[in-house]
Amino acid sequence: MSRLQGCFARLQAEGRKALIPYIMTGDPHPQVTVPLMHAMVKAGANVIELGAPFSDPMADGPVIQAAAERALEFNITLEHVFDAVSAFRRLDDVTPIIMMGYLNLIEVAGYESFARRAAEAGIDGVITVDMPPEEGEGYISALEGAGLDPVFLIAPTSTDQRVAKIGAVASGFVYYVSLKGVTGAANLDVDSVRQQVEMIRGHIDLPIGVGFGISDADTAARVSACSDAVVVGSAIVKRMAAHQKHTPDQIERIIGDVCELLGSMREAMDAVPVDEITRTA
Amino acid sequence: MPTDNMKQAIDYSAMPDERGHFGIYGGRFVSETLMQALDELSDAYHKFSNDSDFLAQFDADLAYYVGRPSPLYHAERLSRETGGAQIFLKREDLNHTGAHKVNNTIGQALLARAMGKNRVIAETGAGQHGVATATVAARFGMECIVYMGAEDIVRQAPNVYRMKLLGAEVVPVSSGSKTLKDALNEAMRDWVTNVDTTFYIIGTVAGPHPYPQMVRDFQSVIGREAREQIQELTGRLPDALVACVGGGSNAIGLFHPFLDDEAVAMYGVEAAGDGLDTGHHAAPLCAGKPGVLHGNRTYLMEDSGGQIIETHSVSAGLDYPGVGPEHSWLKDIGRVNYTAVTDNAALHAFHRLTRIEGIIPALESSHAVAYGVQLAAGMSPEQSVIINLSGRGDKDINTIAKIEGIQL
């Protein structure tokens, strides 16, 4: 059983939902990334989405783009992402890590070589924002060959037909983008999310994570009641953006700020009554 | 290099394939949110590009609104002074709005209207595509938002004002290098957010399928006309075609109808900026490598880790790190030769054409003029070269004056 499967199976047995924070590797300073990953797990994160910075992040809003720009000031490359994951794995061999980024980084590395090195580092799955299943033949086989899960996005605009097509190639989990728009957009309509998640369940037998527009504990709890996982990105990155310096003090403060938010989300998600979970699951 | 036999076997009209691939290039690399919109656009384009009413409307607009056909002008004095092949200029600068861009925006605006979308967005570099989009939006009564790099807004102030006069909202983009690529990122973000109501009018033969094909088809009127005109004027096909390449829409527009004419050599001219060896240029075909950006696989300017690097050209319209995927393919199969011209050579050509022929070319087109004149010089007077004069240079006079230290 892969780390991702194990993680979702454990959570299901406990009647809990996955909390998946997103951070950008190297933001706001390379020394923050690994300690922050460990701290987020302690604060209740079940899976970590680790961003690889790209110069032209078309699908991201200003918050994540600024994080990429900060990381690129330190010349963060895929090597640094792999190094951060390897370092994390020395103390944590359980928490799944999903790398999220844009295709050009992987194109340049070469699909096979990328997949092998990512797997060796301890990455479990890969989300490539601008790689739809239609173009994904070589990419998917390279990831699967290395034991990595290709995680795909599903959007409010995805038709039944497209959802089925994605279901045919996705593994690990699928990520429902709960808003039309870029990351960090306005608040979402939980009722429409619920309907879409039900539609997706009709086609795909994988855990369904929901992200985009989840910025507080209350929204996290309501989304968790109708899905299997809640992804939180911009709300975390925004907190990190407030800290530009990287003295040891500041690193503590960044970690404290992020974990406070995650802790409140964890608490709210775990407080959702079990009967509501069973009803909507 | 492919052999002549291999070239003959290529059916250029069959490209791209159904999913937008030109060999390994092109395709559709976008976030899931846009996939359905692109499918709808492909379906609509397929339907209307075979609809005789739609095509008749397009042709009528090109004739009566744009002023086509644009002349093919024999630059006799320039030819004589160059002392080589006869130089012909395809006068896209005489189109309404002053550049080839309007051929495409007319087509896409007609398509937007047919699809019931009343809000159009565009990205622009030099401002020519923005103006051409704002123009057709005004004519069709559509809401129009134009994304433009903050640096380009400074470089192209007259065009910014023109867009505003036409009723468009010009949104400055201050992320990244503050130029065309960043404007494109921002336009994509708008489209993702407003996909139900909005038609994204891309200005060049790049982006996700079906844009490279659709824009090529709309711009191919340039080459169709030129092919007839040169035969009327000289009784034969030209020996060479020359066009500047940023994204590459004017070049594809001229080249495409000639691709089957094997004896016609083709030259795409990129911006060498300060020189290819300085790294300060915008010449992905000459000095880049394949990658994926803005929805398609194509040659890019990128670093060893795959980050897109900042480009430089005196001409805002060529200042782009990618290029249309069909150009990447035409390069690899050897059908088109790609070369590059420096800022200085383009500026020299700008002045030369202005003084010798009384035609002020756009800085973009000046790159084609520079290379075309050099090419013609090495040919014989019985031969002919068509240079695509893709736009007029009025928009660039502030840039030129500044470079030359002249206060306007």
PDB file of C-alpha atoms in Angstrom, chain A residues 53-60 65 69 72 103-105 107-108 111 129-132 134-135 153-155 157-159 162 166 180-182, chain B residues 19 21 27-33 35-36 39 175-176 181 185 188-189 192-193 195-196 291-294 297 300 302 304-308:
ATOM      1  CA  PRO A  53       8.398  27.484  -8.165  1.00  0.00           C
ATOM      2  CA  PHE A  54       7.907  28.424 -11.820  1.00  0.00           C
ATOM      3  CA  SER A  55       8.483  31.799 -13.423  1.00  0.00           C
ATOM      4  CA  ASP A  56       5.104  31.851 -15.182  1.00  0.00           C
ATOM      5  CA  PRO A  57       2.474  30.311 -12.898  1.00  0.00           C
ATOM      6  CA  MET A  58      -0.573  30.914 -15.100  1.00  0.00           C
ATOM      7  CA  ALA A  59      -3.075  29.087 -12.913  1.00  0.00           C
ATOM      8  CA  ASP A  60      -2.085  30.797  -9.690  1.00  0.00           C
ATOM      9  CA  GLN A  65       2.893  33.894  -7.746  1.00  0.00           C
ATOM     10  CA  GLU A  69       9.010  34.912  -7.075  1.00  0.00           C
ATOM     11  CA  LEU A  72      13.146  32.043  -7.317  1.00  0.00           C
ATOM     12  CA  LEU A 103       5.092  21.082 -16.776  1.00  0.00           C
ATOM     13  CA  ASN A 104       8.087  22.934 -18.151  1.00  0.00           C
ATOM     14  CA  LEU A 105      10.246  22.066 -15.147  1.00  0.00           C
ATOM     15  CA  GLU A 107       9.939  18.663 -19.520  1.00  0.00           C
ATOM     16  CA  VAL A 108      13.407  20.070 -19.052  1.00  0.00           C
ATOM     17  CA  TYR A 111       9.855  12.634 -17.618  1.00  0.00           C
ATOM     18  CA  VAL A 129      -1.258  22.114 -13.297  1.00  0.00           C
ATOM     19  CA  ASP A 130      -0.846  22.460 -17.052  1.00  0.00           C
ATOM     20  CA  MET A 131      -0.789  18.758 -17.925  1.00  0.00           C
ATOM     21  CA  PRO A 132      -4.269  17.525 -18.860  1.00  0.00           C
ATOM     22  CA  GLU A 134      -5.054  14.195 -23.104  1.00  0.00           C
ATOM     23  CA  GLU A 135      -1.378  15.136 -23.333  1.00  0.00           C
ATOM     24  CA  LEU A 153      -7.330  18.428 -11.139  1.00  0.00           C
ATOM     25  CA  ILE A 154     -11.060  18.515 -11.819  1.00  0.00           C
ATOM     26  CA  ALA A 155     -12.753  21.887 -12.340  1.00  0.00           C
ATOM     27  CA  THR A 157     -16.235  23.348 -15.863  1.00  0.00           C
ATOM     28  CA  SER A 158     -15.314  19.662 -16.229  1.00  0.00           C
ATOM     29  CA  THR A 159     -18.140  17.758 -17.906  1.00  0.00           C
ATOM     30  CA  ARG A 162     -14.089  14.775 -18.838  1.00  0.00           C
ATOM     31  CA  ILE A 166      -9.627  11.897 -15.745  1.00  0.00           C
ATOM     32  CA  LYS A 180     -13.446  28.965 -11.583  1.00  0.00           C
ATOM     33  CA  GLY A 181     -10.429  31.150 -11.220  1.00  0.00           C
ATOM     34  CA  VAL A 182      -6.928  31.136  -9.899  1.00  0.00           C
TER      35      VAL A 182
ATOM     36  CA  ARG B  19      -5.527  17.738 -31.022  1.00  0.00           C
ATOM     37  CA  HIS B  21      -0.034  18.981 -32.701  1.00  0.00           C
ATOM     38  CA  GLY B  27      -1.057  20.699 -28.206  1.00  0.00           C
ATOM     39  CA  ARG B  28      -3.077  21.921 -25.287  1.00  0.00           C
ATOM     40  CA  PHE B  29      -1.281  22.358 -21.972  1.00  0.00           C
ATOM     41  CA  VAL B  30      -3.617  24.304 -19.736  1.00  0.00           C
ATOM     42  CA  SER B  31      -5.326  23.917 -16.406  1.00  0.00           C
ATOM     43  CA  GLU B  32      -8.407  21.726 -16.313  1.00  0.00           C
ATOM     44  CA  THR B  33     -10.719  24.731 -15.921  1.00  0.00           C
ATOM     45  CA  MET B  35     -10.200  22.405 -21.203  1.00  0.00           C
ATOM     46  CA  GLN B  36     -13.941  22.487 -21.726  1.00  0.00           C
ATOM     47  CA  ASP B  39     -13.198  22.141 -26.653  1.00  0.00           C
ATOM     48  CA  SER B 175       4.433  40.774 -12.320  1.00  0.00           C
ATOM     49  CA  GLY B 176       7.516  39.055 -13.721  1.00  0.00           C
ATOM     50  CA  LYS B 181       4.535  37.045 -21.451  1.00  0.00           C
ATOM     51  CA  ASN B 185      -0.353  35.009 -17.939  1.00  0.00           C
ATOM     52  CA  MET B 188      -5.198  33.489 -18.997  1.00  0.00           C
ATOM     53  CA  ARG B 189      -6.088  34.117 -15.345  1.00  0.00           C
ATOM     54  CA  VAL B 192     -10.044  30.999 -16.157  1.00  0.00           C
ATOM     55  CA  THR B 193     -12.099  33.187 -13.842  1.00  0.00           C
ATOM     56  CA  VAL B 195     -14.683  31.537 -18.789  1.00  0.00           C
ATOM     57  CA  ASP B 196     -18.486  31.426 -19.160  1.00  0.00           C
ATOM     58  CA  GLY B 291       9.560  23.403 -23.639  1.00  0.00           C
ATOM     59  CA  VAL B 292       5.985  24.095 -22.563  1.00  0.00           C
ATOM     60  CA  LEU B 293       4.619  27.569 -21.901  1.00  0.00           C
ATOM     61  CA  HIS B 294       1.280  29.310 -22.362  1.00  0.00           C
ATOM     62  CA  ARG B 297       4.986  22.961 -26.591  1.00  0.00           C
ATOM     63  CA  LEU B 300      11.416  28.772 -25.563  1.00  0.00           C
ATOM     64  CA  GLU B 302      14.576  29.180 -20.675  1.00  0.00           C
ATOM     65  CA  SER B 304      18.744  25.006 -17.464  1.00  0.00           C
ATOM     66  CA  GLY B 305      16.066  24.398 -14.813  1.00  0.00           C
ATOM     67  CA  GLY B 306      13.157  25.321 -17.087  1.00  0.00           C
ATOM     68  CA  GLN B 307      12.463  28.827 -15.780  1.00  0.00           C
ATOM     69  CA  ILE B 308      11.494  31.252 -18.522  1.00  0.00           C
TER      70      ILE B 308
END
